[in-house]
CSV table of C-alpha atoms in Angstrom, one decimal:
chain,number,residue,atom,x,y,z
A,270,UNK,CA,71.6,129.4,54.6
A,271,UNK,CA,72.7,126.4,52.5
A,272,UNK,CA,70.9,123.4,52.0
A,273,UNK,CA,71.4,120.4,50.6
A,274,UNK,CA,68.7,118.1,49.3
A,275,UNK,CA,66.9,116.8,46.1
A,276,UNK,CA,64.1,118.2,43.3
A,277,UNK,CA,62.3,115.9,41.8
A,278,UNK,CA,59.9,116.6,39.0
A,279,UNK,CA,56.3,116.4,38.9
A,280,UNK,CA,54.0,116.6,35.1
A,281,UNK,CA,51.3,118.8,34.8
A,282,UNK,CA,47.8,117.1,34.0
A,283,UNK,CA,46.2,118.4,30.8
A,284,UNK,CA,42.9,120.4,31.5
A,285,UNK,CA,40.5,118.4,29.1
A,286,UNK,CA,42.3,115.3,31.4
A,287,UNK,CA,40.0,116.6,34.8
A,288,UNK,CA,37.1,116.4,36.4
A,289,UNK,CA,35.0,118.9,35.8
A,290,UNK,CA,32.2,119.0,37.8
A,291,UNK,CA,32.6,122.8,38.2
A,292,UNK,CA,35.1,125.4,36.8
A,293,UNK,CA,36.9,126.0,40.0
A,294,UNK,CA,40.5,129.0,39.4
A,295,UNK,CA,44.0,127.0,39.2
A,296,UNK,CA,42.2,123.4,40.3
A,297,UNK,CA,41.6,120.3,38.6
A,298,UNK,CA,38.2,119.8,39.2
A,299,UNK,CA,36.1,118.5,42.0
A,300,UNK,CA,35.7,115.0,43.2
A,301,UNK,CA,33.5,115.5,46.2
A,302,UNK,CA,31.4,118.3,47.5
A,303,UNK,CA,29.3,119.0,50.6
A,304,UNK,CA,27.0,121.2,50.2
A,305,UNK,CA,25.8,120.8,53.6
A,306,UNK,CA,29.5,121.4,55.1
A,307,UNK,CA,31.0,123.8,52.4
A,308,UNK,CA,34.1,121.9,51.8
A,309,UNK,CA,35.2,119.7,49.1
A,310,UNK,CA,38.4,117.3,47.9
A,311,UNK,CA,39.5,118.3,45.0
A,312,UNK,CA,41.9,117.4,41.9
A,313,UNK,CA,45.2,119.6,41.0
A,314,UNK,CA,46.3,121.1,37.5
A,315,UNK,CA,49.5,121.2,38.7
A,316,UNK,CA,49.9,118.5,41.2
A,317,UNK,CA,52.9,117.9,44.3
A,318,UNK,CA,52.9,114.0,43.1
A,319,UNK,CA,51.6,111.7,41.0
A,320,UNK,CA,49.2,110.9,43.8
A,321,UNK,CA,48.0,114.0,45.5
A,322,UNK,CA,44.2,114.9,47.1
A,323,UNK,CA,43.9,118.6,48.6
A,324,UNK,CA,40.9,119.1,50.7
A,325,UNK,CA,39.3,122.7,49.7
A,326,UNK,CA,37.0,124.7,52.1
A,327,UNK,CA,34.9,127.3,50.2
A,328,UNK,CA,33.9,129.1,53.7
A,329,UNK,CA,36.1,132.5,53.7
A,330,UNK,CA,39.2,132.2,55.1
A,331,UNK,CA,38.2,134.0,58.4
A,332,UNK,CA,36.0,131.5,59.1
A,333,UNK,CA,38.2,128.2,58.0
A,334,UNK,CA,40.7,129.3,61.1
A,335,UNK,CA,38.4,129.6,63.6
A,336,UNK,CA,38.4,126.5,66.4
A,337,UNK,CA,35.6,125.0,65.3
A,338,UNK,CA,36.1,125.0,61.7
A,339,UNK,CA,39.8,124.0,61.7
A,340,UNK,CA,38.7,121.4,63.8
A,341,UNK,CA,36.3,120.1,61.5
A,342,UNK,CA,38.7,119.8,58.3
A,343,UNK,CA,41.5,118.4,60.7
A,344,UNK,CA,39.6,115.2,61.8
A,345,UNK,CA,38.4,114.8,57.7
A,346,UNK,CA,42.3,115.5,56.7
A,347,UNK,CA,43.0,112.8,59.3
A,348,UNK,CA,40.4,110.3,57.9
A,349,UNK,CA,42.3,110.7,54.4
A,350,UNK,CA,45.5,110.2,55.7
A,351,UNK,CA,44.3,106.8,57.3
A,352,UNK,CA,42.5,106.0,54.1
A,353,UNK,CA,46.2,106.1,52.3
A,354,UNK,CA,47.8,103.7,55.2
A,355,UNK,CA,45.7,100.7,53.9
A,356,UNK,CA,48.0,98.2,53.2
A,357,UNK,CA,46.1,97.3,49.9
A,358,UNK,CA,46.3,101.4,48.9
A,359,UNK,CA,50.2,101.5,49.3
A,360,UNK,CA,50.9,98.1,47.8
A,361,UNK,CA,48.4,98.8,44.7
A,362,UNK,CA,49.6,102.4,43.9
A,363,UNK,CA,53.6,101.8,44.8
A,364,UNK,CA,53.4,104.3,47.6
A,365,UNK,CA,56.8,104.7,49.6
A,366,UNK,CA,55.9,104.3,53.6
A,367,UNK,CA,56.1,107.4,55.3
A,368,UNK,CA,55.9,109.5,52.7
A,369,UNK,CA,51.9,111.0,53.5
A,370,UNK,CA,52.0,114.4,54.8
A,371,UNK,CA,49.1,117.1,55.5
A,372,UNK,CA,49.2,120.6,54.6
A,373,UNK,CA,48.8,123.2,55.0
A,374,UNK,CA,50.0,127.1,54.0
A,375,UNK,CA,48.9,130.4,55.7
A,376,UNK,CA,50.2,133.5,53.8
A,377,UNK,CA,48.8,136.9,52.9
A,378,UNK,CA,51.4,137.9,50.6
A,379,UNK,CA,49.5,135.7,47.9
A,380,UNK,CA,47.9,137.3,45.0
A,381,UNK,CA,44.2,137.2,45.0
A,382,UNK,CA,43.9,135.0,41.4
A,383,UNK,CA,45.9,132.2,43.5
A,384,UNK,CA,44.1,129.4,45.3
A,385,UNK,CA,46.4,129.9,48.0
A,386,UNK,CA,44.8,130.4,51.3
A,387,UNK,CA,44.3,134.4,51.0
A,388,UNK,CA,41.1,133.5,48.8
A,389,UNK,CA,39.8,130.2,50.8
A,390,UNK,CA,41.8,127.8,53.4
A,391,UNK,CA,42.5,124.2,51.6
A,392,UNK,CA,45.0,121.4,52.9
A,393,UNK,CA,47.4,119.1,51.0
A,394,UNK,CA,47.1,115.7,51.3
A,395,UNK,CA,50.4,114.7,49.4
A,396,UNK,CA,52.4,111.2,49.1
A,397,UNK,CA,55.1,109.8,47.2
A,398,UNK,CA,54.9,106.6,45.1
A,399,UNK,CA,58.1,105.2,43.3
A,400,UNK,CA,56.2,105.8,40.1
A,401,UNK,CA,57.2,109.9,41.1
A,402,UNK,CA,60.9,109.0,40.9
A,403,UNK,CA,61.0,107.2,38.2
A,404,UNK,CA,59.1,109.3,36.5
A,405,UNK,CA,61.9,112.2,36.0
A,406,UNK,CA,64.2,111.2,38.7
A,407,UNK,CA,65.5,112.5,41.4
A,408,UNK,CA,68.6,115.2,41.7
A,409,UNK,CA,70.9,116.1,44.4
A,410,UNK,CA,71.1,119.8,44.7
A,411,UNK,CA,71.9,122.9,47.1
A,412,UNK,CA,69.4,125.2,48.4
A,413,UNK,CA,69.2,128.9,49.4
A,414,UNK,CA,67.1,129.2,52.1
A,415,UNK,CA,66.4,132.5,53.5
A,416,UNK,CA,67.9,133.4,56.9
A,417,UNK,CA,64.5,134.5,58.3
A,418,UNK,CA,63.3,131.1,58.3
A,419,UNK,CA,65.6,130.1,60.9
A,420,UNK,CA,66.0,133.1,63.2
A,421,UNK,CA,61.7,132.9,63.0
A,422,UNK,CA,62.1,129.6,64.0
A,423,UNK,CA,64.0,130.2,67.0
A,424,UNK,CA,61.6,132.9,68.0
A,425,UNK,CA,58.5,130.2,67.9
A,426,UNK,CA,60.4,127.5,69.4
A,427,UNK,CA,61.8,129.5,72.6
A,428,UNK,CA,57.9,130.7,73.0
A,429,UNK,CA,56.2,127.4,72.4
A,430,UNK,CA,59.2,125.7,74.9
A,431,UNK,CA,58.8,128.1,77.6
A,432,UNK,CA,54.7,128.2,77.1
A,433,UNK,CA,53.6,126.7,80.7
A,434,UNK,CA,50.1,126.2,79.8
A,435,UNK,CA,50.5,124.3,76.7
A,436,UNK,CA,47.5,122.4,75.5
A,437,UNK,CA,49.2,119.0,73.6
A,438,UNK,CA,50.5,116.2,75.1
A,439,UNK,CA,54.2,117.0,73.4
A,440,UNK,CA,57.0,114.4,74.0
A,441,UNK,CA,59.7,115.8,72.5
A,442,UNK,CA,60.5,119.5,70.7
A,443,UNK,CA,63.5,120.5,68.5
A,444,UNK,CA,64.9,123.2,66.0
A,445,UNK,CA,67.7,122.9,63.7
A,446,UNK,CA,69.3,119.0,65.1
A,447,UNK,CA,70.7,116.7,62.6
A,448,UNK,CA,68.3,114.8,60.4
A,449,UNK,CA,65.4,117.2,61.0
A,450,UNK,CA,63.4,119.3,58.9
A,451,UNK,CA,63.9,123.1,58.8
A,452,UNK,CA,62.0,124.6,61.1
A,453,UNK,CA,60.3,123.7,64.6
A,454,UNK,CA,59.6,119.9,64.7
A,455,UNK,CA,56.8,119.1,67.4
A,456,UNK,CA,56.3,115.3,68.3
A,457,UNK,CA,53.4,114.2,70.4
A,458,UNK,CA,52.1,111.6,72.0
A,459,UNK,CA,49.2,111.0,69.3
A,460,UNK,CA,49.0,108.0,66.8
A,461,UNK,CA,47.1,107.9,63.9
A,462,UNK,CA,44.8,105.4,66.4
A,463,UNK,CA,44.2,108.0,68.7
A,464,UNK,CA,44.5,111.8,68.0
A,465,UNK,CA,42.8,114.3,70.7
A,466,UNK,CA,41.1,116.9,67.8
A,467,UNK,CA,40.5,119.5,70.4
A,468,UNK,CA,43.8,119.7,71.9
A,469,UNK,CA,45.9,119.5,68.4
A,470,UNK,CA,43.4,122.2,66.7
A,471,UNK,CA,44.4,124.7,70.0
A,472,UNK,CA,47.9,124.2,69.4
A,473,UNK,CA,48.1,124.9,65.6
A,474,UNK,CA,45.8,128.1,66.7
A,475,UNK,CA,48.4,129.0,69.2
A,476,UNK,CA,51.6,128.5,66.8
A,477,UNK,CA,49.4,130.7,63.9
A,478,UNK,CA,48.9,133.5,66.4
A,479,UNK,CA,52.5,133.5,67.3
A,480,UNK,CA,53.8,133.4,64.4
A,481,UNK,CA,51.8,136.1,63.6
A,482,UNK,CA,53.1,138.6,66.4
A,483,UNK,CA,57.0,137.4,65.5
A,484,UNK,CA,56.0,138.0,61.9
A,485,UNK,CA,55.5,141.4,63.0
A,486,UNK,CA,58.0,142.2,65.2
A,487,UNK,CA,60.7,140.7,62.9
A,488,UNK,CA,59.5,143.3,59.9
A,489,UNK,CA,59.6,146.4,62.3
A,490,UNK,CA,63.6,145.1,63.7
A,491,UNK,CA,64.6,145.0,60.1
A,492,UNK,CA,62.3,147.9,58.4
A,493,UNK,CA,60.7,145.8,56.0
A,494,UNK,CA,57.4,145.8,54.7
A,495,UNK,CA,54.6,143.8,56.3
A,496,UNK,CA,53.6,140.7,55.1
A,497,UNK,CA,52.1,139.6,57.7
A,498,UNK,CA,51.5,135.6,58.7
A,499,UNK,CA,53.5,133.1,56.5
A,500,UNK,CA,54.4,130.1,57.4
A,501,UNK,CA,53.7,126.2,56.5
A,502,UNK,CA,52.9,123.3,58.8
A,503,UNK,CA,53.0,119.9,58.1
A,504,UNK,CA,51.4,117.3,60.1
A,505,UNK,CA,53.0,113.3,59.6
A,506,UNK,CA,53.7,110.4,61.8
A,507,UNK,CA,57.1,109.5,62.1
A,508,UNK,CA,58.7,106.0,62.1
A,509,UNK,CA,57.8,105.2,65.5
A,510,UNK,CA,54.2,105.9,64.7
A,511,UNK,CA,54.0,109.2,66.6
A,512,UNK,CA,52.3,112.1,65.4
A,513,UNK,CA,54.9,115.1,64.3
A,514,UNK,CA,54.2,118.6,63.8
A,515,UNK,CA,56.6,120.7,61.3
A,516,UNK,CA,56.4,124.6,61.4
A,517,UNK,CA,58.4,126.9,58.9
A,518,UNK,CA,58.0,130.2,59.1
A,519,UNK,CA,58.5,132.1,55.5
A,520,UNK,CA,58.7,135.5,54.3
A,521,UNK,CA,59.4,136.5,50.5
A,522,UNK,CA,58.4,133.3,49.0
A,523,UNK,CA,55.2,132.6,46.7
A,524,UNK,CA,56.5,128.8,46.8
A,525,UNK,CA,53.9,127.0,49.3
A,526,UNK,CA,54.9,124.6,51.6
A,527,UNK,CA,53.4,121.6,49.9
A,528,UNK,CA,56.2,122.7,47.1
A,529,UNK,CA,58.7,122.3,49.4
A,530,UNK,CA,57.3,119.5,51.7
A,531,UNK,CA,59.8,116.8,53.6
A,532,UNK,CA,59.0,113.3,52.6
A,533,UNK,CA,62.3,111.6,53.6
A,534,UNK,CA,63.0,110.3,56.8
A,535,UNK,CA,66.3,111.8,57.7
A,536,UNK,CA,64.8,115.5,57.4
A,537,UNK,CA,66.6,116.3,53.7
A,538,UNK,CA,65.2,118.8,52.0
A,539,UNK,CA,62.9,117.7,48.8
A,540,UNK,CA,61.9,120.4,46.5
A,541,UNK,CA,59.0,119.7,44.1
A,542,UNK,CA,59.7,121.3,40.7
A,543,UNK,CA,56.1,121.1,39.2
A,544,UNK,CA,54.6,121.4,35.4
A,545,UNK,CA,58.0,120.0,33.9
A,546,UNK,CA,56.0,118.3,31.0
A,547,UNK,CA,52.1,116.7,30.8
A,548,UNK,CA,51.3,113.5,32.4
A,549,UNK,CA,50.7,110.6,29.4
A,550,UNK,CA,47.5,109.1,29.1
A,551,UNK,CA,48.2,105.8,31.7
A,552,UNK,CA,49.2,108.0,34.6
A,553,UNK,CA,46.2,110.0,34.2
A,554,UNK,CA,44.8,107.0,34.5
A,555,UNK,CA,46.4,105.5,37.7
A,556,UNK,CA,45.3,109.4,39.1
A,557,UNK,CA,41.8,109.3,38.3
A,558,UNK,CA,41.5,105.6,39.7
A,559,UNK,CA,43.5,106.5,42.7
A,560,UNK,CA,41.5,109.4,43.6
A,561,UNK,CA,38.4,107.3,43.0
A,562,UNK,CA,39.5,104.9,45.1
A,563,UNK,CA,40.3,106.9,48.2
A,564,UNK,CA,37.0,109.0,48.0
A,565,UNK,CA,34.9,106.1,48.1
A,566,UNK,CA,36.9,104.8,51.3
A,567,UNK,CA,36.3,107.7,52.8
A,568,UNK,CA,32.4,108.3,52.2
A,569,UNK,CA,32.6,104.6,53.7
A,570,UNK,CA,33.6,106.3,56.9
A,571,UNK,CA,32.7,110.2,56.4
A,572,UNK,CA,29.8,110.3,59.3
């Protein structure tokens, strides 16, 4: 499958540049911890955007998907989320509207030296300020995407359409349409005012566990060895303000979906290509003070 989109390129931050509050594999640093809660935010080496937070939980996987503890890090990804669509956050830090997304990745074909989610469960808090593009630019390019990720697709939206006892409040569903992200797109009745916790955390528990059981079924069919889960979802609000859910289903990638996240409107494909060169002195900068700035906005609000 072809398709066509853009890369755009984001620095790598130089390690004596970070926090470093405590020596944490393949991450920046940290910029909040609870002990109490077991969770942190925390600051990227090798970060999806200039402006980037990625919320880490340093419970053991097993225990980061169950209801109660998804739940939990949902409603403190949403708070984030909010924090970054204050008027005087987008204006001061050039952020381009609509561009927020959270995060996050389940996959078990990770190696165990990653801080993918084999080793501990975290979610991407990403955006996109104009500072990214002009930066390194922006390219037009063509994409491979593996076949699977479709045909998966189909497989999860025929069993989430045909689910009678669904658990959202869904007003629309689609796979594949024009101007749409790969994938299942899932938009709800939710706005960032009002967002039922319970019912969303269900859902995403429902779409992991079938993904799971097509994962499977898709590797016996075509003989191929088991990799279990792997898929990316994406939560964002689209331009009338609702709240969208974006499922792709992977196999035989290592590339995360906050590498591969879609920030434009219209559903074209935007590939991160990450590490390209080191982030100079100023931008650091702007990072640190944007960081700063949403942390302390959210301990404002955090209980």
């Amino acid at each position: 499958m072809i398709v066509t989109g853009y890369e755009y390129a984001v620095n790598k931050i130089g390690k004596k540049k970070l926090y470093q509050k405590e020596k944490l594999i393949n991450l920046g640093g940290e910029l909040f911890f609870s002990e109490k809660e077991k969770y942190g935010i925390l600051d990227k080496t090798n970060p999806h955007s200039i402006y980037d937070l990625m919320l880490y939980d340093f419970m053991p996987k097993y225990k980061s998907m169950t209801y109660k503890r998804l739940k939990f890090l949902l409603c403190e990804s949403i708070k984030l989320f909010g924090i970054l669509q204050e008027p005087w956050i987008q204006e001061k830090y050039n952020l381009i509207s609509g561009t927020t997304r959270i995060i996050y990745n389940y996959s078990t074909n990770i190696s165990e030296m990653s801080t993918m989610s084999k080793d501990n469960f975290h979610i991407h808090i990403n955006t996109i300020s104009i500072l990214d593009f002009r930066t390194n630019g922006l390219i037009k390019k063509e994409f491979t995407i593996d076949n699977s990720i479709f045909e998966m697709s189909v497989l999860l939206y025929n069993e989430l359409k045909n689910d009678k006892n669904t658990n959202l409040d869904i007003l629309s569903m689609n796979i594949g349409e024009k101007d749409t992200p790969l994938g299942v797109v899932i938009v709800t009745k939710y706005t960032l005012n009002y967002v039922d916790i319970s019912k969303l955390t269900k859902y995403l528990l429902k779409i992991h566990k079938i993904v799971g059981k097509f994962s499977e079924e898709y590797e016996k069919k075509n003989k191929l060895k088991s990799e279990g889960s792997n898929y990316s979802l994406t939560i964002y609000f689209d331009n009338e303000g609702q709240l969208c859910i974006n499922v792709v289903c992977k196999r035989n990638s290592l590339n995360g979906g906050a590498s591969d996240t879609f920030f434009i409107d219209n559903g074209e494909f935007l590939l991160v290509k990450r590490n390209s060169s080191y982030f100079d002195d100023n931008r650091v900068k702007l990072r640190r003070e944007f960081q700063d700035d949403i942390v302390n906005e959210y301990l404002k609000i955090k209980d």
